mmCIF file of C-alpha atoms in Angstrom:
data_model
loop_
_atom_site.group_PDB
_atom_site.id
_atom_site.type_symbol
_atom_site.label_atom_id
_atom_site.label_comp_id
_atom_site.label_asym_id
_atom_site.label_seq_id
_atom_site.Cartn_x
_atom_site.Cartn_y
_atom_site.Cartn_z
ATOM 1 C CA UNK Q 16 -120.039 -7.802 0.656
ATOM 2 C CA UNK Q 17 -121.931 -6.644 3.907
ATOM 3 C CA UNK Q 18 -121.107 -4.195 6.632
ATOM 4 C CA UNK Q 19 -120.157 -6.058 9.618
ATOM 5 C CA UNK Q 20 -122.130 -3.541 11.999
ATOM 6 C CA UNK Q 21 -125.371 -3.188 10.236
ATOM 7 C CA UNK Q 22 -125.430 -5.614 7.389
ATOM 8 C CA UNK Q 23 -126.181 -2.944 4.741
ATOM 9 C CA UNK Q 24 -124.031 -3.022 1.604
ATOM 10 C CA UNK Q 25 -120.419 -2.400 2.505
ATOM 11 C CA UNK Q 26 -118.328 0.528 0.944
ATOM 12 C CA UNK Q 27 -114.856 -0.194 2.268
ATOM 13 C CA UNK Q 28 -113.340 -3.670 2.777
ATOM 14 C CA UNK Q 29 -110.203 -3.752 5.036
ATOM 15 C CA UNK Q 30 -108.552 -7.167 4.319
ATOM 16 C CA UNK Q 31 -105.845 -6.686 6.801
ATOM 17 C CA UNK Q 32 -108.584 -6.282 9.570
ATOM 18 C CA UNK Q 33 -111.023 -8.644 7.921
ATOM 19 C CA UNK Q 34 -113.615 -6.074 8.378
ATOM 20 C CA UNK Q 35 -115.993 -4.565 5.751
ATOM 21 C CA UNK Q 36 -118.161 -1.440 6.764
ATOM 22 C CA UNK Q 37 -120.745 0.797 5.117
ATOM 23 C CA UNK Q 38 -119.960 4.421 4.304
ATOM 24 C CA UNK Q 39 -121.676 5.667 7.657
ATOM 25 C CA UNK Q 40 -119.901 3.041 9.892
ATOM 26 C CA UNK Q 41 -116.541 3.722 8.039
ATOM 27 C CA UNK Q 42 -116.931 7.274 8.783
ATOM 28 C CA UNK Q 43 -117.521 6.470 12.360
ATOM 29 C CA UNK Q 44 -114.854 4.120 12.730
ATOM 30 C CA UNK Q 45 -111.997 6.185 11.290
ATOM 31 C CA UNK Q 46 -112.042 8.867 13.956
ATOM 32 C CA UNK Q 47 -112.852 6.305 16.844
ATOM 33 C CA UNK Q 48 -109.491 4.354 15.831
ATOM 34 C CA UNK Q 49 -107.698 7.725 15.359
ATOM 35 C CA UNK Q 50 -108.649 8.533 19.036
ATOM 36 C CA UNK Q 51 -107.418 5.094 20.001
ATOM 37 C CA UNK Q 52 -103.954 5.544 18.464
ATOM 38 C CA UNK Q 53 -103.673 9.046 19.886
ATOM 39 C CA UNK Q 54 -104.205 7.470 23.409
ATOM 40 C CA UNK Q 55 -102.278 4.460 22.783
ATOM 41 C CA UNK Q 56 -99.187 6.395 21.728
ATOM 42 C CA UNK Q 57 -99.722 9.229 23.979
ATOM 43 C CA UNK Q 58 -99.695 11.799 21.246
ATOM 44 C CA UNK Q 59 -101.228 14.685 23.200
ATOM 45 C CA UNK Q 60 -104.019 15.596 25.486
ATOM 46 C CA UNK Q 61 -107.364 17.207 25.030
ATOM 47 C CA UNK Q 62 -106.100 20.475 26.372
ATOM 48 C CA UNK Q 63 -103.007 20.757 24.400
ATOM 49 C CA UNK Q 64 -102.772 23.062 21.325
ATOM 50 C CA UNK Q 65 -102.215 21.135 18.026
ATOM 51 C CA UNK Q 66 -100.748 22.422 14.723
ATOM 52 C CA UNK Q 67 -101.678 20.387 11.805
ATOM 53 C CA UNK Q 68 -99.309 20.533 8.708
ATOM 54 C CA UNK Q 69 -101.684 21.020 5.865
ATOM 55 C CA UNK Q 70 -100.564 20.231 2.174
ATOM 56 C CA UNK Q 71 -104.198 20.235 0.714
ATOM 57 C CA UNK Q 72 -103.974 16.410 0.201
ATOM 58 C CA UNK Q 73 -106.354 13.766 1.375
ATOM 59 C CA UNK Q 74 -104.429 12.580 4.480
ATOM 60 C CA UNK Q 75 -103.592 16.126 6.001
ATOM 61 C CA UNK Q 76 -107.073 17.597 5.394
ATOM 62 C CA UNK Q 77 -108.709 14.204 6.663
ATOM 63 C CA UNK Q 78 -106.539 14.389 9.769
ATOM 64 C CA UNK Q 79 -107.668 18.062 10.254
ATOM 65 C CA UNK Q 80 -111.227 17.070 9.884
ATOM 66 C CA UNK Q 81 -111.112 13.950 12.256
ATOM 67 C CA UNK Q 82 -109.360 16.146 14.820
ATOM 68 C CA UNK Q 83 -112.148 18.662 14.695
ATOM 69 C CA UNK Q 84 -114.688 15.730 15.047
ATOM 70 C CA UNK Q 85 -113.008 14.544 17.954
ATOM 71 C CA UNK Q 86 -112.978 17.800 19.648
ATOM 72 C CA UNK Q 87 -109.121 18.804 19.631
ATOM 73 C CA UNK Q 88 -108.007 22.382 19.363
ATOM 74 C CA UNK Q 89 -106.382 21.997 16.026
ATOM 75 C CA UNK Q 90 -105.406 24.914 13.848
ATOM 76 C CA UNK Q 91 -103.589 24.264 10.169
ATOM 77 C CA UNK Q 92 -100.331 25.389 8.956
ATOM 78 C CA UNK Q 93 -99.845 25.520 5.144
ATOM 79 C CA UNK Q 94 -96.324 26.102 3.321
ATOM 80 C CA UNK Q 95 -96.408 27.638 -0.064
ATOM 81 C CA UNK Q 96 -93.437 26.058 -1.694
ATOM 82 C CA UNK Q 97 -93.707 27.698 -5.266
ATOM 83 C CA UNK Q 98 -94.010 24.447 -7.058
ATOM 84 C CA UNK Q 99 -95.833 24.909 -10.513
ATOM 85 C CA UNK Q 100 -94.887 21.868 -12.642
ATOM 86 C CA UNK Q 101 -97.274 23.174 -15.382
ATOM 87 C CA UNK Q 102 -100.348 22.368 -13.139
ATOM 88 C CA UNK Q 103 -100.025 25.266 -10.729
ATOM 89 C CA UNK Q 104 -99.510 22.502 -8.115
ATOM 90 C CA UNK Q 105 -98.770 24.745 -5.102
ATOM 91 C CA UNK Q 106 -101.498 27.466 -5.891
ATOM 92 C CA UNK Q 107 -103.995 24.788 -6.198
ATOM 93 C CA UNK Q 108 -102.981 22.954 -3.056
ATOM 94 C CA UNK Q 109 -103.086 26.111 -1.231
ATOM 95 C CA UNK Q 110 -106.823 26.876 -2.611
ATOM 96 C CA UNK Q 111 -107.762 23.465 -1.215
ATOM 97 C CA UNK Q 112 -106.360 24.201 2.092
ATOM 98 C CA UNK Q 113 -108.068 27.728 2.394
ATOM 99 C CA UNK Q 114 -111.246 26.316 1.084
ATOM 100 C CA UNK Q 115 -111.309 23.450 3.857
ATOM 101 C CA UNK Q 116 -110.447 26.151 6.544
ATOM 102 C CA UNK Q 117 -113.154 28.543 5.493
ATOM 103 C CA UNK Q 118 -115.963 25.805 5.106
ATOM 104 C CA UNK Q 119 -115.086 24.458 8.696
ATOM 105 C CA UNK Q 120 -114.410 27.752 10.320
ATOM 106 C CA UNK Q 121 -110.904 26.658 11.138
ATOM 107 C CA UNK Q 122 -107.618 28.899 11.478
ATOM 108 C CA UNK Q 123 -104.994 28.301 8.942
ATOM 109 C CA UNK Q 124 -101.510 30.073 9.136
ATOM 110 C CA UNK Q 125 -99.842 30.356 5.695
ATOM 111 C CA UNK Q 126 -96.295 30.818 5.162
ATOM 112 C CA UNK Q 127 -94.936 31.401 1.578
ATOM 113 C CA UNK Q 128 -91.362 30.433 1.282
ATOM 114 C CA UNK Q 129 -90.353 32.641 -1.520
ATOM 115 C CA UNK Q 130 -91.910 35.549 0.269
ATOM 116 C CA UNK Q 131 -90.187 34.547 3.478
ATOM 117 C CA UNK Q 132 -86.660 33.639 2.126
ATOM 118 C CA UNK Q 133 -86.875 35.202 -1.315
ATOM 119 C CA UNK Q 134 -86.605 31.754 -3.130
ATOM 120 C CA UNK Q 135 -89.181 28.960 -3.964
ATOM 121 C CA UNK Q 136 -88.350 25.636 -3.400
ATOM 122 C CA UNK Q 137 -87.289 24.774 -7.159
ATOM 123 C CA UNK Q 138 -85.056 27.970 -6.907
ATOM 124 C CA UNK Q 139 -83.475 26.935 -3.706
ATOM 125 C CA UNK Q 140 -82.887 23.501 -5.176
ATOM 126 C CA UNK Q 141 -81.082 25.155 -8.438
ATOM 127 C CA UNK Q 142 -78.708 27.313 -6.264
ATOM 128 C CA UNK Q 143 -77.959 24.764 -3.440
ATOM 129 C CA UNK Q 144 -77.559 21.701 -5.819
ATOM 130 C CA UNK Q 145 -79.012 19.565 -2.840
ATOM 131 C CA UNK Q 146 -80.478 16.322 -3.742
ATOM 132 C CA UNK Q 147 -80.232 13.880 -6.682
ATOM 133 C CA UNK Q 148 -81.611 15.985 -9.780
ATOM 134 C CA UNK Q 149 -84.896 16.594 -7.810
ATOM 135 C CA UNK Q 150 -85.835 19.354 -5.290
ATOM 136 C CA UNK Q 151 -87.431 16.854 -2.726
ATOM 137 C CA UNK Q 152 -84.424 16.740 -0.429
ATOM 138 C CA UNK Q 153 -84.654 20.557 -0.337
ATOM 139 C CA UNK Q 154 -88.339 20.539 0.121
ATOM 140 C CA UNK Q 155 -88.171 18.201 3.038
ATOM 141 C CA UNK Q 156 -85.516 20.222 4.690
ATOM 142 C CA UNK Q 157 -87.461 23.363 4.542
ATOM 143 C CA UNK Q 158 -90.734 21.697 5.472
ATOM 144 C CA UNK Q 159 -89.153 20.055 8.653
ATOM 145 C CA UNK Q 160 -87.236 23.312 9.608
ATOM 146 C CA UNK Q 161 -90.086 25.832 9.222
ATOM 147 C CA UNK Q 162 -93.117 23.492 10.538
ATOM 148 C CA UNK Q 163 -90.776 23.142 13.656
ATOM 149 C CA UNK Q 164 -90.011 26.737 13.951
ATOM 150 C CA UNK Q 165 -93.482 27.915 13.562
ATOM 151 C CA UNK Q 166 -94.980 25.414 15.890
ATOM 152 C CA UNK Q 167 -92.615 26.649 18.639
ATOM 153 C CA UNK Q 168 -92.876 30.341 17.897
ATOM 154 C CA UNK Q 169 -96.552 30.248 18.028
ATOM 155 C CA UNK Q 170 -96.821 28.312 20.987
ATOM 156 C CA UNK Q 171 -98.264 25.104 19.891
ATOM 157 C CA UNK Q 172 -97.934 21.924 22.074
ATOM 158 C CA UNK Q 173 -97.645 19.532 19.306
ATOM 159 C CA UNK Q 174 -97.103 19.315 15.577
ATOM 160 C CA UNK Q 175 -99.259 16.787 13.771
ATOM 161 C CA UNK Q 176 -98.754 15.449 10.228
ATOM 162 C CA UNK Q 177 -100.988 13.258 8.061
ATOM 163 C CA UNK Q 178 -98.515 10.646 7.459
ATOM 164 C CA UNK Q 179 -100.405 7.215 6.906
ATOM 165 C CA UNK Q 180 -99.193 3.720 7.413
ATOM 166 C CA UNK Q 181 -98.063 3.457 3.685
ATOM 167 C CA UNK Q 182 -95.859 6.434 4.057
ATOM 168 C CA UNK Q 183 -94.453 5.061 7.245
ATOM 169 C CA UNK Q 184 -93.939 1.570 5.757
ATOM 170 C CA UNK Q 185 -92.259 2.992 2.781
ATOM 171 C CA UNK Q 186 -89.825 5.120 4.669
ATOM 172 C CA UNK Q 187 -89.245 1.974 6.957
ATOM 173 C CA UNK Q 188 -88.614 -0.250 3.915
ATOM 174 C CA UNK Q 189 -86.122 2.480 2.498
ATOM 175 C CA UNK Q 190 -84.210 2.936 5.379
ATOM 176 C CA UNK Q 191 -84.109 -0.991 6.075
ATOM 177 C CA UNK Q 192 -82.717 -1.633 2.596
ATOM 178 C CA UNK Q 193 -79.616 0.602 3.608
ATOM 179 C CA UNK Q 194 -79.917 -0.261 7.359
ATOM 180 C CA UNK Q 195 -79.846 3.276 8.379
ATOM 181 C CA UNK Q 196 -79.811 2.933 12.213
ATOM 182 C CA UNK Q 197 -80.093 6.645 12.924
ATOM 183 C CA UNK Q 198 -83.159 7.130 10.846
ATOM 184 C CA UNK Q 199 -84.690 3.829 11.976
ATOM 185 C CA UNK Q 200 -84.302 4.845 15.453
ATOM 186 C CA UNK Q 201 -85.971 8.183 15.117
ATOM 187 C CA UNK Q 202 -89.216 6.752 13.173
ATOM 188 C CA UNK Q 203 -92.282 6.262 15.060
ATOM 189 C CA UNK Q 204 -95.881 7.735 15.776
ATOM 190 C CA UNK Q 205 -94.415 10.110 18.211
ATOM 191 C CA UNK Q 206 -91.073 12.209 18.119
ATOM 192 C CA UNK Q 207 -90.644 13.551 21.602
ATOM 193 C CA UNK Q 208 -90.216 17.267 22.455
ATOM 194 C CA UNK Q 209 -86.735 18.205 23.397
ATOM 195 C CA UNK Q 210 -84.707 21.387 23.416
ATOM 196 C CA UNK Q 211 -85.266 23.302 19.977
ATOM 197 C CA UNK Q 212 -87.629 20.577 18.667
ATOM 198 C CA UNK Q 213 -91.539 20.614 18.935
ATOM 199 C CA UNK Q 214 -93.121 17.126 19.597
ATOM 200 C CA UNK Q 215 -94.242 15.618 16.416
ATOM 201 C CA UNK Q 216 -97.038 13.169 15.973
ATOM 202 C CA UNK Q 217 -98.470 10.971 13.196
ATOM 203 C CA UNK Q 218 -102.359 10.101 14.318
ATOM 204 C CA UNK Q 219 -103.032 8.378 10.955
ATOM 205 C CA UNK Q 220 -99.899 6.051 11.083
ATOM 206 C CA UNK Q 221 -101.883 3.016 11.299
ATOM 207 C CA UNK Q 222 -104.509 3.679 8.402
ATOM 208 C CA UNK Q 223 -103.555 2.332 4.932
ATOM 209 C CA UNK Q 224 -103.335 5.126 2.319
ATOM 210 C CA UNK Q 225 -106.354 3.452 0.683
ATOM 211 C CA UNK Q 226 -108.386 3.840 3.744
ATOM 212 C CA UNK Q 227 -107.610 7.570 3.984
ATOM 213 C CA UNK Q 228 -108.486 8.079 0.307
ATOM 214 C CA UNK Q 229 -111.895 6.333 1.043
ATOM 215 C CA UNK Q 230 -112.472 8.420 4.159
ATOM 216 C CA UNK Q 231 -111.821 11.628 2.045
ATOM 217 C CA UNK Q 232 -114.096 10.499 -0.549
ATOM 218 C CA UNK Q 233 -116.761 9.363 1.849
ATOM 219 C CA UNK Q 234 -116.530 12.534 3.813
ATOM 220 C CA UNK Q 235 -116.774 14.528 0.664
ATOM 221 C CA UNK Q 236 -113.375 16.348 1.357
ATOM 222 C CA UNK Q 237 -112.085 17.994 -1.610
ATOM 223 C CA UNK Q 238 -108.350 17.590 -1.820
ATOM 224 C CA UNK Q 239 -105.292 17.912 -4.413
ATOM 225 C CA UNK Q 240 -105.480 14.697 -6.613
ATOM 226 C CA UNK Q 241 -102.532 15.547 -8.707
ATOM 227 C CA UNK Q 242 -99.265 14.281 -7.576
ATOM 228 C CA UNK Q 243 -96.431 16.780 -6.806
ATOM 229 C CA UNK Q 244 -94.716 17.182 -10.234
ATOM 230 C CA UNK Q 245 -91.485 15.905 -8.689
ATOM 231 C CA UNK Q 246 -92.923 12.876 -7.180
ATOM 232 C CA UNK Q 247 -92.881 10.695 -10.301
ATOM 233 C CA UNK Q 248 -90.235 8.123 -10.242
ATOM 234 C CA UNK Q 249 -89.553 8.928 -6.520
ATOM 235 C CA UNK Q 250 -88.239 6.113 -4.193
ATOM 236 C CA UNK Q 251 -91.176 6.602 -1.791
ATOM 237 C CA UNK Q 252 -93.679 5.715 -4.615
ATOM 238 C CA UNK Q 253 -91.549 2.822 -5.888
ATOM 239 C CA UNK Q 254 -91.519 1.284 -2.401
ATOM 240 C CA UNK Q 255 -95.184 1.786 -1.991
ATOM 241 C CA UNK Q 256 -95.817 -0.151 -4.935
ATOM 242 C CA UNK Q 257 -93.481 -2.952 -3.943
ATOM 243 C CA UNK Q 258 -95.299 -3.196 -0.622
ATOM 244 C CA UNK Q 259 -98.802 -3.118 -2.241
ATOM 245 C CA UNK Q 260 -97.541 -6.132 -4.351
ATOM 246 C CA UNK Q 261 -96.898 -7.766 -1.130
ATOM 247 C CA UNK Q 262 -100.048 -6.765 0.507
ATOM 248 C CA UNK Q 263 -101.867 -7.987 -2.639
ATOM 249 C CA UNK Q 264 -100.734 -11.560 -1.962
ATOM 250 C CA UNK Q 265 -100.643 -11.359 1.794
ATOM 251 C CA UNK Q 266 -103.145 -8.907 3.360
ATOM 252 C CA UNK Q 267 -101.771 -7.332 6.435
ATOM 253 C CA UNK Q 268 -98.268 -7.481 5.277
ATOM 254 C CA UNK Q 269 -97.690 -3.766 5.431
ATOM 255 C CA UNK Q 270 -99.389 -3.345 8.740
ATOM 256 C CA UNK Q 271 -97.211 -6.348 10.174
ATOM 257 C CA UNK Q 272 -93.998 -4.861 8.902
ATOM 258 C CA UNK Q 273 -94.546 -1.475 10.653
ATOM 259 C CA UNK Q 274 -96.067 -2.782 13.837
ATOM 260 C CA UNK Q 275 -93.452 -5.494 14.518
ATOM 261 C CA UNK Q 276 -90.843 -2.935 13.791
ATOM 262 C CA UNK Q 277 -92.368 -0.535 16.505
ATOM 263 C CA UNK Q 278 -92.562 -3.562 18.804
ATOM 264 C CA UNK Q 279 -89.051 -4.733 18.167
ATOM 265 C CA UNK Q 280 -87.413 -1.253 18.733
ATOM 266 C CA UNK Q 281 -89.521 -0.610 21.734
ATOM 267 C CA UNK Q 282 -88.552 -4.049 23.255
ATOM 268 C CA UNK Q 283 -84.876 -3.271 22.688
ATOM 269 C CA UNK Q 284 -84.444 -6.081 19.974
ATOM 270 C CA UNK Q 285 -82.803 -3.370 17.612
ATOM 271 C CA UNK Q 286 -79.606 -1.546 17.898
ATOM 272 C CA UNK Q 287 -79.433 -1.968 21.643
ATOM 273 C CA UNK Q 288 -77.529 0.854 23.242
ATOM 274 C CA UNK Q 289 -77.547 2.957 20.168
ATOM 275 C CA UNK Q 290 -80.159 5.353 21.530
ATOM 276 C CA UNK Q 291 -77.287 7.674 22.643
ATOM 277 C CA UNK Q 292 -76.879 8.849 19.177
ATOM 278 C CA UNK Q 293 -79.670 11.198 19.437
ATOM 279 C CA UNK Q 294 -77.832 13.116 22.379
ATOM 280 C CA UNK Q 295 -75.276 14.113 19.739
ATOM 281 C CA UNK Q 296 -77.657 16.781 18.521
ATOM 282 C CA UNK Q 297 -76.660 20.366 19.223
ATOM 283 C CA UNK Q 298 -78.197 23.785 18.797
ATOM 284 C CA UNK Q 299 -77.437 25.459 15.528
ATOM 285 C CA UNK Q 300 -75.510 28.673 15.891
ATOM 286 C CA UNK Q 301 -77.906 30.535 13.771
ATOM 287 C CA UNK Q 302 -81.438 29.522 14.368
ATOM 288 C CA UNK Q 303 -81.062 27.339 17.479
ATOM 289 C CA UNK Q 304 -82.724 24.209 16.175
ATOM 290 C CA UNK Q 305 -80.990 21.010 16.982
ATOM 291 C CA UNK Q 306 -78.637 19.875 14.365
ATOM 292 C CA UNK Q 307 -75.921 17.037 14.051
ATOM 293 C CA UNK Q 308 -73.847 19.733 12.205
ATOM 294 C CA UNK Q 309 -70.864 21.396 14.000
ATOM 295 C CA UNK Q 310 -71.955 24.922 13.725
ATOM 296 C CA UNK Q 311 -74.923 25.799 11.433
ATOM 297 C CA UNK Q 312 -77.800 23.501 10.597
ATOM 298 C CA UNK Q 313 -78.234 22.447 6.922
ATOM 299 C CA UNK Q 314 -81.246 24.758 6.554
ATOM 300 C CA UNK Q 315 -79.235 27.863 7.414
ATOM 301 C CA UNK Q 316 -76.424 26.880 5.495
ATOM 302 C CA UNK Q 317 -78.500 26.444 2.472
ATOM 303 C CA UNK Q 318 -80.334 29.793 2.890
ATOM 304 C CA UNK Q 319 -76.834 31.618 3.362
ATOM 305 C CA UNK Q 320 -75.672 29.651 0.106
ATOM 306 C CA UNK Q 321 -78.646 30.805 -1.786
ATOM 307 C CA UNK Q 322 -77.372 34.468 -1.332
ATOM 308 C CA UNK Q 323 -80.790 35.435 0.413
ATOM 309 C CA UNK Q 324 -79.964 38.768 2.308
ATOM 310 C CA UNK Q 325 -81.158 37.515 5.719
ATOM 311 C CA UNK Q 326 -82.515 34.621 7.349
ATOM 312 C CA UNK Q 327 -85.427 36.140 9.073
ATOM 313 C CA UNK Q 328 -86.359 34.314 12.129
ATOM 314 C CA UNK Q 329 -88.500 37.305 13.360
ATOM 315 C CA UNK Q 330 -90.237 39.903 11.527
ATOM 316 C CA UNK Q 331 -91.274 43.286 13.184
ATOM 317 C CA UNK Q 332 -94.794 44.148 13.223
ATOM 318 C CA UNK Q 333 -96.095 41.117 11.438
ATOM 319 C CA UNK Q 334 -96.746 37.361 12.207
ATOM 320 C CA UNK Q 335 -93.823 35.673 10.874
ATOM 321 C CA UNK Q 336 -95.866 32.685 10.015
ATOM 322 C CA UNK Q 337 -98.329 34.672 7.790
ATOM 323 C CA UNK Q 338 -101.107 33.863 10.337
ATOM 324 C CA UNK Q 339 -104.499 34.940 9.065
ATOM 325 C CA UNK P 29 -120.402 -2.920 -25.272
ATOM 326 C CA UNK P 30 -117.942 -3.447 -22.539
ATOM 327 C CA UNK P 31 -117.050 -2.121 -19.152
ATOM 328 C CA UNK P 32 -114.672 0.889 -19.179
ATOM 329 C CA UNK P 33 -112.357 1.627 -16.319
ATOM 330 C CA UNK P 34 -110.864 5.155 -15.999
ATOM 331 C CA UNK P 35 -107.706 5.896 -14.126
ATOM 332 C CA UNK P 36 -106.433 9.423 -14.367
ATOM 333 C CA UNK P 37 -106.274 10.143 -18.167
ATOM 334 C CA UNK P 38 -106.069 6.403 -19.000
ATOM 335 C CA UNK P 39 -109.014 4.184 -20.189
ATOM 336 C CA UNK P 40 -109.399 0.298 -20.030
ATOM 337 C CA UNK P 41 -111.864 -1.638 -21.954
ATOM 338 C CA UNK P 42 -112.960 -4.783 -20.103
ATOM 339 C CA UNK P 43 -115.415 -7.647 -20.987
ATOM 340 C CA UNK P 44 -118.665 -7.135 -18.580
ATOM 341 C CA UNK P 45 -119.618 -9.848 -16.272
ATOM 342 C CA UNK P 46 -116.363 -9.966 -14.475
ATOM 343 C CA UNK P 47 -115.883 -9.106 -10.771
ATOM 344 C CA UNK P 48 -114.176 -5.755 -10.205
ATOM 345 C CA UNK P 49 -110.974 -7.688 -8.808
ATOM 346 C CA UNK P 50 -110.899 -9.780 -11.987
ATOM 347 C CA UNK P 51 -111.328 -6.653 -14.181
ATOM 348 C CA UNK P 52 -108.499 -5.050 -12.434
ATOM 349 C CA UNK P 53 -106.164 -7.874 -12.864
ATOM 350 C CA UNK P 54 -107.090 -7.946 -16.604
ATOM 351 C CA UNK P 55 -106.201 -4.262 -16.919
ATOM 352 C CA UNK P 56 -102.771 -4.894 -14.760
ATOM 353 C CA UNK P 57 -103.933 -2.594 -11.931
ATOM 354 C CA UNK P 58 -103.244 -3.538 -8.444
ATOM 355 C CA UNK P 59 -106.379 -3.406 -6.342
ATOM 356 C CA UNK P 60 -104.409 -2.061 -3.277
ATOM 357 C CA UNK P 61 -103.432 0.962 -5.260
ATOM 358 C CA UNK P 62 -107.057 2.213 -6.121
ATOM 359 C CA UNK P 63 -110.537 2.828 -5.136
ATOM 360 C CA UNK P 64 -113.345 2.088 -7.714
ATOM 361 C CA UNK P 65 -116.422 4.247 -7.853
ATOM 362 C CA UNK P 66 -119.561 3.862 -9.792
ATOM 363 C CA UNK P 67 -121.648 6.953 -10.176
ATOM 364 C CA UNK P 68 -119.657 8.285 -7.296
ATOM 365 C CA UNK P 69 -120.266 5.535 -5.026
ATOM 366 C CA UNK P 70 -117.390 3.190 -3.742
ATOM 367 C CA UNK P 71 -117.696 -0.368 -4.834
ATOM 368 C CA UNK P 72 -115.803 -3.488 -3.593
ATOM 369 C CA UNK P 73 -113.823 -6.100 -5.252
ATOM 370 C CA UNK P 74 -116.720 -8.642 -5.456
ATOM 371 C CA UNK P 75 -119.005 -6.296 -7.468
ATOM 372 C CA UNK P 76 -119.988 -7.652 -10.973
ATOM 373 C CA UNK P 77 -119.305 -5.055 -13.489
ATOM 374 C CA UNK P 78 -122.236 -4.648 -16.062
ATOM 375 C CA UNK P 79 -122.412 -3.844 -19.752
ATOM 376 C CA UNK P 80 -121.823 -0.058 -20.533
ATOM 377 C CA UNK P 81 -120.653 0.950 -17.197
ATOM 378 C CA UNK P 82 -117.856 3.157 -16.637
ATOM 379 C CA UNK P 83 -115.982 2.728 -13.453
ATOM 380 C CA UNK P 84 -113.746 5.476 -12.136
ATOM 381 C CA UNK P 85 -110.712 4.365 -10.432
ATOM 382 C CA UNK P 86 -109.055 6.930 -7.886
ATOM 383 C CA UNK P 87 -105.470 6.397 -7.354
ATOM 384 C CA UNK P 88 -104.592 6.188 -3.596
ATOM 385 C CA UNK P 89 -100.741 6.604 -3.836
ATOM 386 C CA UNK P 90 -99.276 10.068 -3.159
ATOM 387 C CA UNK P 91 -95.618 10.787 -2.744
ATOM 388 C CA UNK P 92 -95.497 14.667 -2.051
ATOM 389 C CA UNK P 93 -97.510 17.557 -1.773
ATOM 390 C CA UNK P 94 -97.173 21.280 -1.146
#
């Protein structure tokens, strides 16, 4: 198979685009397309400060790499979750994040959840009993809360995450299976800024996970290859496998599923008049972040239940994000 | 000798002379879920696999990080 641009041997074939590219042209194509999506969905402007959520995985490190190459001001944020799983998972992902930041002279903020709140994610799960036998719900709650808090506290204009199309299609698939209108209305490449909530964007949301893996490999980005020890058997992975089965027989099925959803929602074909639901959010009495709860948000209630002495939203004489 | 496909800690022995796509099907691996590399270079589905080769497969699906 030949590269469509130069005729050399192709390294990546994107059947959904009927496009095969050599390594060099693929490494050019991904940032070009990312820039196109940033503009198309009006994610951010060149003068805005971006905080990239860094996990140490292929997507977030590739996103950080791409934004730098495109000339955006992007710093990283790593949350230490305290997950071991017999493979030193959090320590290793932290090492990857630090290594990338140092090699590329980038600023990485680090927050260790245990140091900040006295409990790791598995410990918070044990105490709070949130979720179904796994700490994933607790982990998601903590990440959403802390990333939003730190982005706002440190004055960033926007929080960027490395969600790829497979991530988005899997979430969409899961929410469609149970017709969760509230979540379906919130899903998209951009979640607008509002009182207490930083703008959130997903610049990689139209790249297949396969393409992002190819990008990290071709670019020589070292990332944590092991799965999170709690990810095995998760719904998101099983939905991705189902969608890949569809994709195998019908190239472009995943992309069409996601893009048609975005079009239908933007065109008012879905849940007409239901957008008011988002206005039901109100500030948490403790931390001020928007919540659907009557008084305190889920995060603050969990921290209180975990018997951690004080929810520290500020820390005297120290950068609360663990900024370096 | 055959061709060896390696995915994480699993190995699959496949007859040489097939394309990568055919070899993956024989092994029950979905092409969409992996990237295949030969000596560190990515190869595509139409690549013919030769005797004695070791093809490293990189899983692309991830479900969490931190």
